[in-house]
Every structure is written in structure tokens, then in C-alpha cells.
Short mmCIF file of C-alpha atoms in Angstrom, two decimals:
data_model
loop_
_atom_site.label_atom_id
_atom_site.label_comp_id
_atom_site.label_asym_id
_atom_site.label_seq_id
_atom_site.Cartn_x
_atom_site.Cartn_y
_atom_site.Cartn_z
CA MET A 1 0.01 -3.91 -0.16
CA ASP A 2 0.38 -3.24 3.56
CA VAL A 3 -0.82 0.12 4.84
CA ASN A 4 -0.04 1.11 8.43
CA ASP A 5 -2.48 3.07 10.59
CA TYR A 6 -0.70 4.84 13.43
CA ALA A 7 -3.98 5.74 15.19
CA ASP A 8 -3.42 9.43 14.46
CA GLY A 9 -6.04 9.74 11.74
CA GLU A 10 -3.47 10.69 9.09
CA THR A 11 -3.33 7.44 7.11
CA PHE A 12 -6.81 7.70 5.65
CA LYS A 13 -7.29 11.48 5.54
CA GLN A 14 -6.87 11.30 1.80
CA LYS A 15 -8.55 8.63 -0.26
CA LEU A 16 -6.34 5.59 -0.63
CA ASN A 17 -6.36 5.35 -4.42
CA ILE A 18 -2.98 3.81 -5.04
CA PHE A 19 -4.30 0.83 -6.97
CA SER A 20 -6.50 2.90 -9.28
CA LYS A 21 -3.43 4.64 -10.71
CA TYR A 22 -1.88 1.38 -11.84
CA VAL A 23 -4.79 -0.96 -12.65
CA LYS A 24 -5.63 -0.91 -16.36
CA GLU A 25 -9.28 -2.01 -16.02
CA LYS A 26 -10.93 0.03 -13.27
CA SER A 27 -13.58 -2.69 -12.85
CA ASP A 28 -10.79 -4.90 -11.42
CA LEU A 29 -10.78 -2.62 -8.38
CA PHE A 30 -14.02 -4.30 -7.26
CA LYS A 31 -11.90 -7.41 -6.63
CA LEU A 32 -9.71 -5.52 -4.16
CA GLN A 33 -9.84 -7.12 -0.70
CA LYS A 34 -8.96 -5.51 2.62
CA ASN A 35 -7.98 -7.37 5.80
CA THR A 36 -6.85 -6.01 9.13
CA ILE A 37 -3.81 -7.80 10.53
CA PRO A 38 -1.72 -7.14 13.65
CA TYR A 39 0.70 -4.27 13.25
CA VAL A 40 3.73 -5.67 11.44
CA PHE A 41 6.28 -3.93 13.70
CA PRO A 42 4.96 -4.69 17.21
CA GLU A 43 8.18 -3.45 18.83
CA ASP A 44 7.21 0.07 17.68
CA ASP A 45 3.67 -0.14 19.08
CA GLU A 46 3.88 -0.02 22.88
CA ASP A 47 0.19 0.83 23.33
CA GLY A 48 -1.12 -1.68 20.80
CA ALA A 49 -3.03 1.07 18.97
CA TYR A 50 -1.44 0.64 15.54
CA LYS A 51 -2.95 -1.54 12.82
CA THR A 52 -1.87 -2.81 9.45
CA TYR A 53 -4.37 -3.05 6.63
CA ARG A 54 -3.49 -5.57 3.97
CA TYR A 55 -4.95 -4.93 0.53
CA THR A 56 -4.84 -7.75 -1.99
CA LEU A 57 -5.78 -7.83 -5.63
CA LYS A 58 -5.63 -11.14 -7.43
CA CYS A 59 -4.71 -10.33 -11.01
CA LYS A 60 -2.30 -11.02 -13.83
CA ILE A 61 0.82 -8.99 -14.44
CA SER A 62 -0.76 -7.74 -17.66
CA ASP A 63 -3.67 -6.26 -15.67
CA PHE A 64 -1.66 -3.35 -14.32
CA THR A 65 1.24 -1.06 -15.11
CA TYR A 66 3.69 -2.65 -12.72
CA ILE A 67 6.75 -0.79 -14.07
CA LEU A 68 5.20 2.55 -13.14
CA MET A 69 4.29 1.14 -9.73
CA LEU A 70 7.88 -0.03 -9.17
CA LYS A 71 9.16 3.42 -10.14
CA ALA A 72 6.75 5.01 -7.65
CA ILE A 73 8.05 2.70 -4.90
CA CYS A 74 11.64 3.67 -5.76
CA ASN A 75 10.70 7.36 -5.72
CA GLN A 76 9.59 7.33 -2.08
CA ASP A 77 12.84 8.78 -0.68
CA MET A 78 13.74 10.86 -3.73
CA GLY A 79 11.15 13.63 -3.56
CA ILE A 80 9.91 12.64 -7.01
CA LYS A 81 6.26 11.94 -7.81
CA PRO A 82 4.51 9.62 -8.10
CA ARG A 83 5.64 7.80 -4.99
CA ILE A 84 4.34 4.95 -2.87
CA PHE A 85 5.32 4.70 0.79
CA HIS A 86 3.44 1.48 1.54
CA ARG A 87 4.90 -2.02 1.32
CA VAL A 88 3.91 -3.64 -1.98
CA TYR A 89 4.38 -7.35 -2.60
CA PHE A 90 4.13 -9.03 -5.99
CA ILE A 91 3.11 -12.62 -5.34
CA ASN A 92 3.27 -15.27 -8.05
CA ILE A 93 0.93 -18.02 -6.87
CA ASN A 94 2.01 -20.34 -9.70
CA LYS A 95 5.72 -20.19 -8.85
CA ASN A 96 5.23 -19.60 -5.09
CA THR A 97 7.42 -16.51 -5.12
CA ILE A 98 7.23 -13.06 -3.58
CA PHE A 99 8.96 -9.99 -4.99
CA HIS A 100 9.18 -6.95 -2.71
CA VAL A 101 10.94 -3.75 -3.75
CA TYR A 102 11.39 -1.82 -0.50
CA ASP A 103 12.89 1.36 -2.01
CA ASP A 104 15.43 2.51 -4.59
CA ARG A 105 18.19 0.57 -2.81
CA GLY A 106 16.90 -2.94 -3.21
CA CYS A 107 14.39 -5.73 -3.14
CA ASP A 108 13.68 -9.06 -1.54
CA VAL A 109 12.91 -12.19 -3.55
CA LEU A 110 11.43 -15.09 -1.60
CA ALA A 111 10.28 -18.56 -2.58
CA THR A 112 8.99 -21.70 -0.95
CA SER A 113 11.92 -23.59 -2.46
CA PRO A 114 15.47 -22.37 -3.18
CA ASN A 115 15.36 -24.16 -6.54
CA THR A 116 12.61 -21.83 -7.71
CA ILE A 117 14.89 -18.79 -7.54
CA ARG A 118 18.30 -20.43 -7.92
CA ASP A 119 18.80 -18.83 -11.36
CA ILE A 120 18.08 -15.40 -9.87
CA TYR A 121 20.58 -16.13 -7.08
CA HIS A 122 23.33 -16.93 -9.60
CA THR A 123 22.50 -14.17 -12.08
CA TYR A 124 22.23 -11.37 -9.51
CA ASN A 125 24.61 -12.69 -6.85
CA ASP A 126 26.67 -9.52 -6.87
CA TRP A 127 23.54 -7.56 -5.86
CA ILE A 128 23.26 -9.38 -2.51
CA LEU A 129 23.99 -7.06 0.39
CA GLU A 130 27.02 -8.06 2.43
CA TYR A 131 25.14 -8.24 5.72
CA ASP A 132 22.76 -10.81 4.14
CA ARG A 133 25.32 -12.74 2.12
CA ASN A 134 26.27 -15.55 4.55
CA LYS A 135 22.67 -16.34 5.40
CA ILE A 136 21.59 -16.38 1.75
CA ASP A 137 24.64 -18.35 0.57
CA LYS A 138 23.82 -21.09 3.12
CA VAL A 139 20.38 -21.49 1.58
CA PHE A 140 21.73 -22.01 -1.93
CA ASN A 141 24.92 -23.98 -1.19
#
């Protein structure tokens, strides 16, 4: 999960407890790691004051209630709670894939090899946004 800090003190005014709502075994939260990385949208950070904190939790899909988390991500623009405004990435280290739902309008699926997600490409081809279609079609054809 990427959390942006806009150097205004607002990001961490309230306790960041997003993971605790969705992790089944609270003891797994001790495995949560935090790294500071350069702000992910440098074009929006003229002064260089912004930071991105990347939280990672190595776990199995059965360790948390991912469906509720996905619903919370989709709720971010709907005015419905719960909601998550941060970028959440589901990374499968065995298949080398990344699944990122950005809001209720869509998601990104990435892989180190097109063959890994070729079935997804064919099954959900009609879900591909038109402005991405040519670029994505070139990868799979």
C-alpha cells in the first residue's frame, strides 16, 4: 500500500489502521514493513517536500478479508464507508503478477510475462479501456 505525505501534517493525524481492519490474525500486523520511497508523482511536487510511504505485508490471500478491502477501495469516490484512498497492490510472488484496483472504474493487472495473464486478457478483453487498447493488444498479439 502506498500512502502519500503532502508535508501538511494531515496524512498521519489519525492512526493509519487500514491493515488492521482486514487482517484476520492481528499478530500478522507485526510483519508489516514500512519504507519511504520518493514521491510517486514528482511532477506534482515542485518543492520536493512530499513523500510516499510504502507499507508491505507478506501474507497469503487467506490471511485477510480481501473482498472487503476491494469494496473499500471501490467506495473511495462514492461517499460510502468503509473506504480506502491509498493505492493498494496485491502482489503474487509465485506468479509474478500485480493486481491494482484504482477505484470503482477499473483495475490494472501486470505480469513479468504476457503468457502469465494471457487468459485474463482473452476472458476480460471487452473490459480494456479504449485509450489503452492498442498498447495492450500489441503486448498480446
